[in-house]
Coordinates of C-alpha atoms in Angstrom, one line a residue:
Chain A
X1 CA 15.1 -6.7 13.2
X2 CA 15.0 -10.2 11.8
X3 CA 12.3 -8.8 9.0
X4 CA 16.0 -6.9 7.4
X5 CA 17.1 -10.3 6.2
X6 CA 13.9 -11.3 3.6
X7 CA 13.1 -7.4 2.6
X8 CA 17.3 -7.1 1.5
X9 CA 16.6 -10.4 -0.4
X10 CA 13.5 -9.6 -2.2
X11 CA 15.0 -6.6 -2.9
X12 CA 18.3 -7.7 -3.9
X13 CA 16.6 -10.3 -6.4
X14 CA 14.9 -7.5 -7.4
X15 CA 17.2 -6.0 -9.1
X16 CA 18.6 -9.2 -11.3
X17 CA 15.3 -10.1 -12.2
X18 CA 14.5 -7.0 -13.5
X19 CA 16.6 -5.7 -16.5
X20 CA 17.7 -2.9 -14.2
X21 CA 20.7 -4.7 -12.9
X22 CA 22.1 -5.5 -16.0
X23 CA 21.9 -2.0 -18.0
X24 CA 23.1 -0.5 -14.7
X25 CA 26.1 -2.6 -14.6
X26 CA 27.2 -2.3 -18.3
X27 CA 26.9 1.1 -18.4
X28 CA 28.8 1.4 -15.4
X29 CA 32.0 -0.6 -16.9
X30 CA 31.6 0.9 -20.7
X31 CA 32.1 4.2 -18.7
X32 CA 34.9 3.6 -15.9
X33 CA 36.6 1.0 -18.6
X34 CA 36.5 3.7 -21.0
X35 CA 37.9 6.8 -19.5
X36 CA 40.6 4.5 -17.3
X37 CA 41.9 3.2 -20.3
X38 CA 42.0 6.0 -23.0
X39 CA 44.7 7.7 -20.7
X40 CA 45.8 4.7 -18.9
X41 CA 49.0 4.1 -21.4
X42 CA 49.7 7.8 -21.8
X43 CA 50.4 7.8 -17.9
X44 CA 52.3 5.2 -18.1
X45 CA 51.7 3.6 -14.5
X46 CA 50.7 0.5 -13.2
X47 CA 48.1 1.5 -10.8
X48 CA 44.1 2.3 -10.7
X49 CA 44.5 5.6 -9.2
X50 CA 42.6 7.3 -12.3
X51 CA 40.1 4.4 -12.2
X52 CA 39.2 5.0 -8.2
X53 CA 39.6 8.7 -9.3
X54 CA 36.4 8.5 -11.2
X55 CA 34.3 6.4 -9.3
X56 CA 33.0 9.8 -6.9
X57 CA 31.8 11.7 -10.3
X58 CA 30.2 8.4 -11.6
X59 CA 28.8 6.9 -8.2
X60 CA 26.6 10.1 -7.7
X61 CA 24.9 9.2 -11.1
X62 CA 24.6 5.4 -10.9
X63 CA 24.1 5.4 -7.7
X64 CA 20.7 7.3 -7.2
X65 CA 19.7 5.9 -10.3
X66 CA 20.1 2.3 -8.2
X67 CA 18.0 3.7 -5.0
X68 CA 15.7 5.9 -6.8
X69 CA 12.8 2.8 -7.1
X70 CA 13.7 1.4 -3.5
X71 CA 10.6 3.9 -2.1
X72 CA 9.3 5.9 -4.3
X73 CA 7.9 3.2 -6.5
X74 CA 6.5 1.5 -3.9
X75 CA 4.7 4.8 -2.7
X76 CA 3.5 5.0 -6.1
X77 CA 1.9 1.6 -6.9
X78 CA 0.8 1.5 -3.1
X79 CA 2.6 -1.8 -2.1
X80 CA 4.1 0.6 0.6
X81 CA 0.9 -0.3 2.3
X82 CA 1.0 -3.5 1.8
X83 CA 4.7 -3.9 3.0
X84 CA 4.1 -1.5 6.1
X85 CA 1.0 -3.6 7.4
X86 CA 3.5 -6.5 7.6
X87 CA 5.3 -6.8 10.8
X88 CA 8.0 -5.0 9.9
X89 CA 9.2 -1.4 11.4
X90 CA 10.5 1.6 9.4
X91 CA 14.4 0.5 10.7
X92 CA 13.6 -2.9 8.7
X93 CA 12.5 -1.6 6.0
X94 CA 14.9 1.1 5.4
X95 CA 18.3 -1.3 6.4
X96 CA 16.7 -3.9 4.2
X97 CA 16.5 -1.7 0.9
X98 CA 19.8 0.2 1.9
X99 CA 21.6 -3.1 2.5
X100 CA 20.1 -4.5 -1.2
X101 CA 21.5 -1.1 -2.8
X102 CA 24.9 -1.7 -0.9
X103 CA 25.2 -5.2 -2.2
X104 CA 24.0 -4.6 -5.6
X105 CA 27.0 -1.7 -5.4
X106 CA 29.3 -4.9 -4.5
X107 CA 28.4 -6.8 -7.4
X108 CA 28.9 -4.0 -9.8
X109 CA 32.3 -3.5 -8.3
X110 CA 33.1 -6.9 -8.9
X111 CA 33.9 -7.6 -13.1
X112 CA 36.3 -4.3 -12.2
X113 CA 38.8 -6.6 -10.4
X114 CA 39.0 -7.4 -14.4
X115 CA 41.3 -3.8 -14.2
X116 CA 43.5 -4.7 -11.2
X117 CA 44.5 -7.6 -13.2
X118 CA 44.6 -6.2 -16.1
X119 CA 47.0 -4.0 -15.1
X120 CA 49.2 -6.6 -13.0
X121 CA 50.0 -7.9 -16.1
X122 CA 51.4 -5.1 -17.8
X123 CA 53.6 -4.2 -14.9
X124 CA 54.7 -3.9 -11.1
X125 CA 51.1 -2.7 -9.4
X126 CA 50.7 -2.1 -5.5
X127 CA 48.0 -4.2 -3.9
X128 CA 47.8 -1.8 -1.2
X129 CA 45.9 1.3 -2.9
X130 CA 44.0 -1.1 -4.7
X131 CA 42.5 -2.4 -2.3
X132 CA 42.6 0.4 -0.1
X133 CA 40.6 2.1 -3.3
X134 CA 37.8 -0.7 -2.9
X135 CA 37.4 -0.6 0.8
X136 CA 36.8 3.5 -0.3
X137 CA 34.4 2.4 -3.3
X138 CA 32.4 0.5 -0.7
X139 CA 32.2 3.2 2.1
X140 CA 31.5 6.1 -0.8
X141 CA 28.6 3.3 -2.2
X142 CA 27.5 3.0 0.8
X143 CA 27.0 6.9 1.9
X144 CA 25.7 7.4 -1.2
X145 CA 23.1 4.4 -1.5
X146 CA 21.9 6.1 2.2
X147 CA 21.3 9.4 0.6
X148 CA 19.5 7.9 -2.3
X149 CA 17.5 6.3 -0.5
X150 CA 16.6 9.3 1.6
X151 CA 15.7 11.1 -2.0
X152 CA 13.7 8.0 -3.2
X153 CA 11.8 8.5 0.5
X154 CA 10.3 11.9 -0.2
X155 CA 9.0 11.6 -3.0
X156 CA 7.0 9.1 -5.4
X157 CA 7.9 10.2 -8.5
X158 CA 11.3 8.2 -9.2
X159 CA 12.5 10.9 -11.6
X160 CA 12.3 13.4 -8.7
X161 CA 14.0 10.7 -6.7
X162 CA 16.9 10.5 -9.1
X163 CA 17.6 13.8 -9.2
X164 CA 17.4 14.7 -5.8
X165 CA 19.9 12.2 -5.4
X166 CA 22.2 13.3 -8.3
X167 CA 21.9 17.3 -7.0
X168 CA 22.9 15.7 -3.4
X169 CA 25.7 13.3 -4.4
X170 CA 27.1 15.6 -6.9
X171 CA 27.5 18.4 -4.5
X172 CA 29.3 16.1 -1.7
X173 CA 31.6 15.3 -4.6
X174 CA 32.7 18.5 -5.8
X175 CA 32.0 20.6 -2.7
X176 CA 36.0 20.7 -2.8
X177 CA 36.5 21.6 -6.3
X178 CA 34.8 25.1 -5.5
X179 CA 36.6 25.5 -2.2
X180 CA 39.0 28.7 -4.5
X181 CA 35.2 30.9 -3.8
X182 CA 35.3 30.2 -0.1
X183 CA 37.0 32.8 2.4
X184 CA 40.3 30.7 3.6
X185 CA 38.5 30.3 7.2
X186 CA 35.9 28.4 5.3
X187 CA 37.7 26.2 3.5
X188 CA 38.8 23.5 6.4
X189 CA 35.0 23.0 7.1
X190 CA 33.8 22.7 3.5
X191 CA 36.5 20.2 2.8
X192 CA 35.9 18.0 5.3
X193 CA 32.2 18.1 4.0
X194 CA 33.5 16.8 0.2
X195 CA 33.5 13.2 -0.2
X196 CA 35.9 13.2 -2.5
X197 CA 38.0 14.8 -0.6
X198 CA 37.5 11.9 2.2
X199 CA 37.3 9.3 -1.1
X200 CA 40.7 10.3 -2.5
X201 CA 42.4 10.0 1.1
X202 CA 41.4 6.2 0.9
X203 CA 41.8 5.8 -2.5
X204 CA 45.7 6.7 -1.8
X205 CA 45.9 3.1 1.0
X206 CA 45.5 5.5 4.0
X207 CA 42.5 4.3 6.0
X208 CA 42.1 6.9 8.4
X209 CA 39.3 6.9 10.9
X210 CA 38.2 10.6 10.2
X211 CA 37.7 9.8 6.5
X212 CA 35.9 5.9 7.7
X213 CA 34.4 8.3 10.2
X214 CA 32.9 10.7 7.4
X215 CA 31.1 8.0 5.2
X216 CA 29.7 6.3 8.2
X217 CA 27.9 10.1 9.6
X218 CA 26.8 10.4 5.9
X219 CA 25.6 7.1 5.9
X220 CA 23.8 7.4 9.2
X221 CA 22.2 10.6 8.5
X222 CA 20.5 9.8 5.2
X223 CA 19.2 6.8 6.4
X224 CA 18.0 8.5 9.5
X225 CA 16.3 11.1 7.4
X226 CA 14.6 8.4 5.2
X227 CA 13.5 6.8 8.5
X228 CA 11.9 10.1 9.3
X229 CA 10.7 10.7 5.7
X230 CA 8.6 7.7 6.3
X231 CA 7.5 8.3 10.0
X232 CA 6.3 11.5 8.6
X233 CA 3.9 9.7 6.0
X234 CA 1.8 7.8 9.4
Chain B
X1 CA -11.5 -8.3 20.1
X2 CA -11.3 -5.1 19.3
X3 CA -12.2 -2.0 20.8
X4 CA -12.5 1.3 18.8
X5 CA -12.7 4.6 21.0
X6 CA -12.9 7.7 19.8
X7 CA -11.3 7.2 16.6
X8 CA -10.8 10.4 15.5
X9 CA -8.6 11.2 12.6
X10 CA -7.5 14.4 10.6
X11 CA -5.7 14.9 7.3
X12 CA -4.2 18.6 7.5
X13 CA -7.4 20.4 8.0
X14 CA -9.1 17.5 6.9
X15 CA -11.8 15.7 9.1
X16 CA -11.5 12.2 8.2
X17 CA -12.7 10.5 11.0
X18 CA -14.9 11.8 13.6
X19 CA -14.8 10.4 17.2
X20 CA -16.0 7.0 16.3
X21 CA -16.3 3.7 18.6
X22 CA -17.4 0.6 18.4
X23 CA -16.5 -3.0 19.4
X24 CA -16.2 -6.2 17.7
X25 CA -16.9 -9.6 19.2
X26 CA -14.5 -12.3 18.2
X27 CA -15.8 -14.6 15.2
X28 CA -18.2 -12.0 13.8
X29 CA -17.9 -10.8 10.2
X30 CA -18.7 -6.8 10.0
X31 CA -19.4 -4.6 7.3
X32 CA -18.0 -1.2 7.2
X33 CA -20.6 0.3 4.7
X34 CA -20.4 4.1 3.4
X35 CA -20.2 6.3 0.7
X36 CA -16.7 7.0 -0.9
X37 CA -14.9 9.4 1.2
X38 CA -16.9 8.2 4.5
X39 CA -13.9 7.4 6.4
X40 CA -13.6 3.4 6.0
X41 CA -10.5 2.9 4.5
X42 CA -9.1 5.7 7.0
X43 CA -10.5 3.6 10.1
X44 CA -9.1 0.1 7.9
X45 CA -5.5 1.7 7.9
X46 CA -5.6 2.9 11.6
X47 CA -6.4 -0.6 12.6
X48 CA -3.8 -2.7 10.5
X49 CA -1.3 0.1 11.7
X50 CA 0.0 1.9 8.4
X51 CA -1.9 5.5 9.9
X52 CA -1.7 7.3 13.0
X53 CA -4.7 7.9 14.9
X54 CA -5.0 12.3 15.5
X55 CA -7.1 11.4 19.0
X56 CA -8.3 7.9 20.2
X57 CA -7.1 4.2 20.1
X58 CA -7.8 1.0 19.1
X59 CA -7.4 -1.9 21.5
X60 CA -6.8 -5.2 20.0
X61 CA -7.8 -8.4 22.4
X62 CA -4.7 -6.5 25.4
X63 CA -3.1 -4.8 22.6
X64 CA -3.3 -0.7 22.2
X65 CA -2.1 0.1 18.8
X66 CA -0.3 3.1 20.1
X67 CA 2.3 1.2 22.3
X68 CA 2.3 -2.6 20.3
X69 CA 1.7 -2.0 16.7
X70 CA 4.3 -5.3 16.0
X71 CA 2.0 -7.5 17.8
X72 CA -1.6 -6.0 16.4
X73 CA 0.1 -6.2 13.0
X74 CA 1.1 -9.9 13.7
X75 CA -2.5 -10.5 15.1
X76 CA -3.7 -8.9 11.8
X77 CA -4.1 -10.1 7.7
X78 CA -4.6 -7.1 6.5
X79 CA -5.5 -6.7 2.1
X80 CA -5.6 -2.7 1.1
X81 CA -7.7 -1.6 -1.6
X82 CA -7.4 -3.2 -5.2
X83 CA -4.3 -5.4 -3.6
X84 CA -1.2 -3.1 -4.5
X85 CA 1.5 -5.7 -5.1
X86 CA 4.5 -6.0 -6.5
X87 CA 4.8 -6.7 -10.2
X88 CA 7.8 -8.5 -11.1
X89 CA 7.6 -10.9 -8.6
X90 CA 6.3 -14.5 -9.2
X91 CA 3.1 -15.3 -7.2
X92 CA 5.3 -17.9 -5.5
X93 CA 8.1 -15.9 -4.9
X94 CA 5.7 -13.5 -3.6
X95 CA 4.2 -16.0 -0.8
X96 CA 7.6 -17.2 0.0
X97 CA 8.1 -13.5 1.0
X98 CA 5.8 -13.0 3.0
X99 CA 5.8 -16.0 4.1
X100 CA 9.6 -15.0 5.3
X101 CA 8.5 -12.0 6.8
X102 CA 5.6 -13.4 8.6
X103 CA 8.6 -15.7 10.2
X104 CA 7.2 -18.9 9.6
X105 CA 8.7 -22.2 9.8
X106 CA 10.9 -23.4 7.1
X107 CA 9.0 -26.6 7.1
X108 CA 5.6 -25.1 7.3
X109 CA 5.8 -22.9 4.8
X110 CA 5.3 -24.8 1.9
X111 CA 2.5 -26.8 2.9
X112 CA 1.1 -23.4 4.3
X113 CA 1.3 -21.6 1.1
X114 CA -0.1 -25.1 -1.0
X115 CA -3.3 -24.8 1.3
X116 CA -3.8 -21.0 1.0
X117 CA -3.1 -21.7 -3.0
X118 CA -6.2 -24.3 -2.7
X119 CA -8.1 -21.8 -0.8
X120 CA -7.9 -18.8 -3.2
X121 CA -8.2 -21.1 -6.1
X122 CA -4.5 -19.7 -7.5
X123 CA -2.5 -23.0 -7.9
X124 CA -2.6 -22.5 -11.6
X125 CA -1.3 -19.1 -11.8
X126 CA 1.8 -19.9 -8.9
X127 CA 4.3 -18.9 -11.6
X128 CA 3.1 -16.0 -13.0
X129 CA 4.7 -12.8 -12.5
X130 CA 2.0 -11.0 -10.4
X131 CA 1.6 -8.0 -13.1
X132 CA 0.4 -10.2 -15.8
X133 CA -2.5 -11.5 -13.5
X134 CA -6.4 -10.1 -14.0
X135 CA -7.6 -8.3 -11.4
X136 CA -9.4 -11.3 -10.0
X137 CA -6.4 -13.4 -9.6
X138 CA -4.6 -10.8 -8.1
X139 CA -7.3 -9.9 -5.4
X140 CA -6.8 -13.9 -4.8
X141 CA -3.1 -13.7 -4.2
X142 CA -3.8 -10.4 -2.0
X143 CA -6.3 -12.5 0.2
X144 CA -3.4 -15.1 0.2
X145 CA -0.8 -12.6 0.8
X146 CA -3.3 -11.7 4.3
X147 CA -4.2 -14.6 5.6
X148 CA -0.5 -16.0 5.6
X149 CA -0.1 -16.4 9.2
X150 CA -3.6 -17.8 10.3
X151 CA -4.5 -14.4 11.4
X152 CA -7.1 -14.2 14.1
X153 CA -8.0 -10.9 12.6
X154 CA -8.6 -10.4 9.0
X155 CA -9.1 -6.7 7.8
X156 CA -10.4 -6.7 4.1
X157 CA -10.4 -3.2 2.2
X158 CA -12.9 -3.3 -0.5
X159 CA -11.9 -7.0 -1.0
X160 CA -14.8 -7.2 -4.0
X161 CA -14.2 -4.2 -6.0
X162 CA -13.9 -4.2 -9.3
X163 CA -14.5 -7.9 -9.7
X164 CA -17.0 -9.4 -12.2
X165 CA -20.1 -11.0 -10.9
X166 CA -18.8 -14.7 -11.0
X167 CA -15.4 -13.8 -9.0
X168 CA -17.7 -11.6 -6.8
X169 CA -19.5 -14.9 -5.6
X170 CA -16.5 -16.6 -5.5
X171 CA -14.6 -13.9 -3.1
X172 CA -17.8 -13.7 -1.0
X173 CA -17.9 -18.2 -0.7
X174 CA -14.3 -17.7 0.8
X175 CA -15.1 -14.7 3.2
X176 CA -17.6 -16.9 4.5
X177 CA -15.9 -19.9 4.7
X178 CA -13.2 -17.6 6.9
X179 CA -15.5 -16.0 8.8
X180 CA -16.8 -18.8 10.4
X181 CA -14.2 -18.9 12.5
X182 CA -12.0 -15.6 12.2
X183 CA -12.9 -12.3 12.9
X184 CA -13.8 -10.3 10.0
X185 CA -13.7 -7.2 8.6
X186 CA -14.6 -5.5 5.4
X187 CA -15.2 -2.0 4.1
X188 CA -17.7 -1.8 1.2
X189 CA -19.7 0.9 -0.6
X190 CA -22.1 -2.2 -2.3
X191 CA -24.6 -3.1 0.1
X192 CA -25.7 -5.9 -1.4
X193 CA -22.5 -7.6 -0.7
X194 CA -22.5 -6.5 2.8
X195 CA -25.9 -8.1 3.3
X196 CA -24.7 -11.4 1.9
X197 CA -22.0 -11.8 3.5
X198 CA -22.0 -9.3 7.2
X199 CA -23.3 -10.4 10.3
X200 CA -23.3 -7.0 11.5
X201 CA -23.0 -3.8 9.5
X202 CA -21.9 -0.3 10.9
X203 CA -22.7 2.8 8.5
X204 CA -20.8 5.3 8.1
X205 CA -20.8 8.9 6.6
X206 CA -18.8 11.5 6.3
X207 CA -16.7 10.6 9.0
X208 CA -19.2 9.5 11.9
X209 CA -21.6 6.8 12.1
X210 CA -25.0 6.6 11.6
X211 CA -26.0 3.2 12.0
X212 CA -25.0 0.4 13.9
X213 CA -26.4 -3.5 14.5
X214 CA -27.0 -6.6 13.2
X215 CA -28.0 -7.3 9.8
X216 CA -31.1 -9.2 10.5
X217 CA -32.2 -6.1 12.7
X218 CA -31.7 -3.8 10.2
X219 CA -33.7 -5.3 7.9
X220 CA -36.1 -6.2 10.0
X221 CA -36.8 -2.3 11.0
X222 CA -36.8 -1.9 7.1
X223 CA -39.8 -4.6 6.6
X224 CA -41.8 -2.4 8.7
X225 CA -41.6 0.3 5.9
X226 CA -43.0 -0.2 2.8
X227 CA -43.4 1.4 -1.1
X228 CA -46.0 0.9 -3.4
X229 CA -46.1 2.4 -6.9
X230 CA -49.3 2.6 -9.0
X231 CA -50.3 3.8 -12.2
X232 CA -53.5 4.3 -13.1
X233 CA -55.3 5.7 -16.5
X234 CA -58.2 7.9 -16.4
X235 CA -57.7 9.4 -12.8
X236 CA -56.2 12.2 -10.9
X237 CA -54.6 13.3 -8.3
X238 CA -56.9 14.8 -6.0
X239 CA -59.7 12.7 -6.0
X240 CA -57.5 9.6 -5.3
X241 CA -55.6 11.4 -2.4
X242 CA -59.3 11.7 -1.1
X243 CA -60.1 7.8 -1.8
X244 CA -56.6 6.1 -0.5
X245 CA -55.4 9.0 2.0
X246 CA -57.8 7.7 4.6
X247 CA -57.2 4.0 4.1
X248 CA -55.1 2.3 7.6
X249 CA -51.4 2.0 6.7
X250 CA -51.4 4.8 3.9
X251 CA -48.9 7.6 4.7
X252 CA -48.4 9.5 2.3
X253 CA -49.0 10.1 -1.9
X254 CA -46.3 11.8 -4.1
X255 CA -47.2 11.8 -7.5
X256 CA -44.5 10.8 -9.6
X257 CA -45.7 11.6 -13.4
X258 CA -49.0 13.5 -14.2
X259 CA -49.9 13.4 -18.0
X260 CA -53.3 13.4 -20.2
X261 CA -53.3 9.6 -20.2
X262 CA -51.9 8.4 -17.3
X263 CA -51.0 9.0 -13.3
X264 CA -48.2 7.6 -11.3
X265 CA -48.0 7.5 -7.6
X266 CA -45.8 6.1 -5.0
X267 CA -47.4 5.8 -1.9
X268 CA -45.6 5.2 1.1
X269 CA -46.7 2.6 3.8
X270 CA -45.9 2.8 7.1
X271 CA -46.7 -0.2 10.4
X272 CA -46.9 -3.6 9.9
X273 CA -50.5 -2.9 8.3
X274 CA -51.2 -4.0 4.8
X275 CA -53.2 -1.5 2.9
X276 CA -52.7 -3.1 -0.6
X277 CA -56.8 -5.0 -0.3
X278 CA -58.3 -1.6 0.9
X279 CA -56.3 0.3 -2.1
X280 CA -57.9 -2.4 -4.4
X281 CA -61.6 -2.1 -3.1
X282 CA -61.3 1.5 -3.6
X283 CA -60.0 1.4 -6.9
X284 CA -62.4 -1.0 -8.6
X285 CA -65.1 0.9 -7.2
X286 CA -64.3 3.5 -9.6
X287 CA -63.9 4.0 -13.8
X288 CA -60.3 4.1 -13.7
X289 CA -58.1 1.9 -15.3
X290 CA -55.3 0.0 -13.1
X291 CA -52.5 -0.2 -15.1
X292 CA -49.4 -0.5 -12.6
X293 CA -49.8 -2.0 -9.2
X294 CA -46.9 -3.1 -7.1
X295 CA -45.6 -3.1 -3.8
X296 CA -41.8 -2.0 -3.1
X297 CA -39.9 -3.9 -0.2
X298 CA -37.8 -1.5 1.8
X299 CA -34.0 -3.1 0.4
X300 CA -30.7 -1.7 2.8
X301 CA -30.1 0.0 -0.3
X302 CA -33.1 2.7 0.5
X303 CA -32.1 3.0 3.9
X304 CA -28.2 3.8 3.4
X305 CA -29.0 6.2 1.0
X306 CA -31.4 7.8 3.6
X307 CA -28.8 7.7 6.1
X308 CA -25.8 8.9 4.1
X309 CA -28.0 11.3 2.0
X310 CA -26.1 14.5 1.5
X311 CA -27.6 17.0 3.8

């Protein structure tokens, strides 16, 4: 377990000394700053609810598109090898590259506190969503960084990574948008499956443990299946 | 040191591997010599723990690789084939990393990286990114990269290939220079380099080996046979089957070119007799014309490609 510690760091530095993190990041805020703040003043309320509102629809793009080199590449070029005849195990390896992705999501979340403020100034805002809306922007990063990574793990073509992990995130996100085709006896289930759903509950200041509960499972299983993606490969 | 027993291992349907064993004495540098596709980088990755054995183990000094990979890979310096590293990183940077991983002291570590940068011969390229480094360099920072921890064991995967003649020498010098007190091995499909530098080679085809023992041995066996190629003007075949086919130490004739002005022959030679004086005598006492007359020493190279000769 102590190999987690240098694999997150050389991957984390990774990231900044490639010009991945940068372009990542500003395309991140030109989006969210744009489409928060074209309707902002015709609402008409201090608060970031339509900001946190799009973070689910944009997270399953940026996200995979963070986690999609994590494996994949390194199956490619064939350092995989080379890292794997280290002593390391396949639970440092996959908790090293899922905790870089985590904290890369951090600092991308960071220049946004730029909105909260923002938006102090112009009137009376409640801390209490907002921050009930990051805690939810980390836990949705997070279950999506695990199921990127999975999707980065099967394959290692990084296109076929990304996508995998934009058709996976994208349905978690707006499995309860389609919920009006379900039968009504369905539609408990598939909610519960939508992270939205589980996003927007957060979002709102109400930590519940079902929804903490969801992101955690989601979590958990894609970087289970990522460990067995690369059990598989021995 | 280590123990290979019945190695065997299969890719799908796939026989990569075929029962193999063999042991290797601590402090002995072996060659793993055999076609492409023989099974050496498949046996390589077994051992430095990145494949699973289908049947069969490897035991490392107490270690099986089935229960205590973690402690065979910490044993281990392992360099796959044509060094797959990453290429944004520094060289430096690089080290430092697997220096981190290798868990070694904060203190050490600079000193340790500084010698194995004197070692390699890559203190001048320390802050390059590792993708803008020839192929020599970075088969340097790969033998760097394996021998971070002092290994006991050092596993080399083709460690030579692709290298020009110059860095080929050089790679060899520092193999040596290891191998006089680590355990060694290499994989290799160039025999002259596992002649140079292996105190014991194992051959290996399609899977299974063929030959096993010490280099000196091998060759030796190989001194015993012998080729000599003539070419002579004015002659042909059959009469001089009848004049050198009875000489002591003769085998065989094969003729290798027949034309109106000229005849080739290789004979083949066979005990420690040398029949090169009687095939002179017999010559000169006829009107041909010796044109070509010289004797072939038996190189590894003839007998690998006996052994691994497709069948």
């Amino acid at each position: 377990m102590r190999q987690v510690l240098p694999i997150f760091r050389k991957e984390f530095r990774a990231y900044f000394v490639t010009p991945i993190a940068y372009i990542v990041i500003s395309i991140f805020l030109l989006v969210t700053g744009w489409f928060f703040f074209t309707t902002f003043f015709l609402f008409n309320q201090a608060n970031l609810r339509n900001f946190f509102g799009l973070l689910p629809i944009i997270f399953s793009f940026v996200i995979p598109a963070i986690t999609m080199r994590l494996i994949a590449e390194e199956l490619n070029v064939g350092t995989y090898e080379t890292l794997l005849t280290l002593p390391v195990t396949f639970l440092d390896v996959v908790l090293g590259k899922f905790l870089a992705c985590w904290g890369f999501i951090a600092a991308m979340l960071i220049p946004t506190a730029a909105y909260a403020f923002t938006v102090a100034m112009l009137g009376q805002i409640d801390w209490g969503p907002v921050a009930g809306g990051y805690i939810g922007a980390l836990l949705l990063g997070a279950a999506f960084s695990a199921v990127g990574l999975l999707a980065s793990a099967l394959t290692r073509n990084q296109i076929i990574a990304f996508i995998i992990g934009v058709a996976i995130c994208f349905s978690l996100t707006l499995i309860d948008k389609m919920l009006f085709f379900l039968p009504r006896y369905l539609l408990g289930i598939f909610a519960y499956l939508g992270a939205d759903f589980h996003f927007e509950n957060i979002a709102k200041g109400v930590i519940d443990s079902r929804d903490v509960l969801y992101f955690v499972s989601v979590s958990f299983i894609g970087l289970y299946g990522a460990h067995l993606a690369l059990q598989a490969k021995k | 040191m280590i123990h290979v027993d019945g190695l065997t291992k299969y890719y799908h349907d796939l026989c990569a591997v075929d029962q193999i064993s063999f042991a290797i004495q601590k402090g002995e540098i072996l060659g793993l010599l055999g076609p492409n596709g023989a099974g050496k980088t498949t046996i390589l990755r077994i051992l430095a723990g990145f494949l699973q054995p289908t049947a069969g183990t490897i035991r490392v000094k107490d270690y099986s690789i089935d229960a205590h990979f973690l402690e065979i890979k910490k044993l281990l310096g392992y360099l796959p084939e044509s060094a797959p590293l990453y290429h944004d990183m520094l060289v430096y940077d690089y080290l430092d990393y697997v220096a981190n991983i290798r868990e070694i002291d904060k203190r050490q570590k600079l000193p340790r990286i500084r010698r194995l940068a004197d070692l390699c011969g890559i203190n001048s390229v320390m802050h390059q990114p590792i993708g803008e480094l020839s192929k020599g360099y970075k088969q340097r920072v790969g033998l760097a990269h394996a021998m971070m921890n002092d290994p006991e064991i050092l596993v080399l995967d083709e460690p030579t290939s692709g290298l020009d003649p110059n860095q080929i020498v050089e790679i060899r010098e520092i193999i040596k220079k290891i191998g006089q007190e680590k355990t060694v091995i290499l994989s290799t499909h160039i025999l002259s380099e596992a002649e140079a530098t292996c105190d014991r080679i194992v051959i290996i085809n399609r899977g299974k080996i063929v030959a096993d023992d010490r280099t000196a041995n091998l060759k030796q066996t190989l001194s015993d046979k012998s080729r000599i190629d003539l070419t002579l003007q004015n002659a042909d075949f059959a009469s001089l089957q009848q004049k050198l086919g009875t000489i002591n130490g003769v085998d065989r004739l094969t003729p290798i070119e027949e034309t109106d002005h000229h005849l080739r022959v290789s004979i083949s030679c066979q005990g420690g007799v040398d029949p090169r004086a009687a095939i002179y005598r017999q010559i000169k006492s006829t009107d041909w014309i010796l044109l070509e007359f010289h004797q072939e020493t038996q190189t590894l190279e003839n007998i690998f490609r006996e052994l691994t000769k497709e069948s």
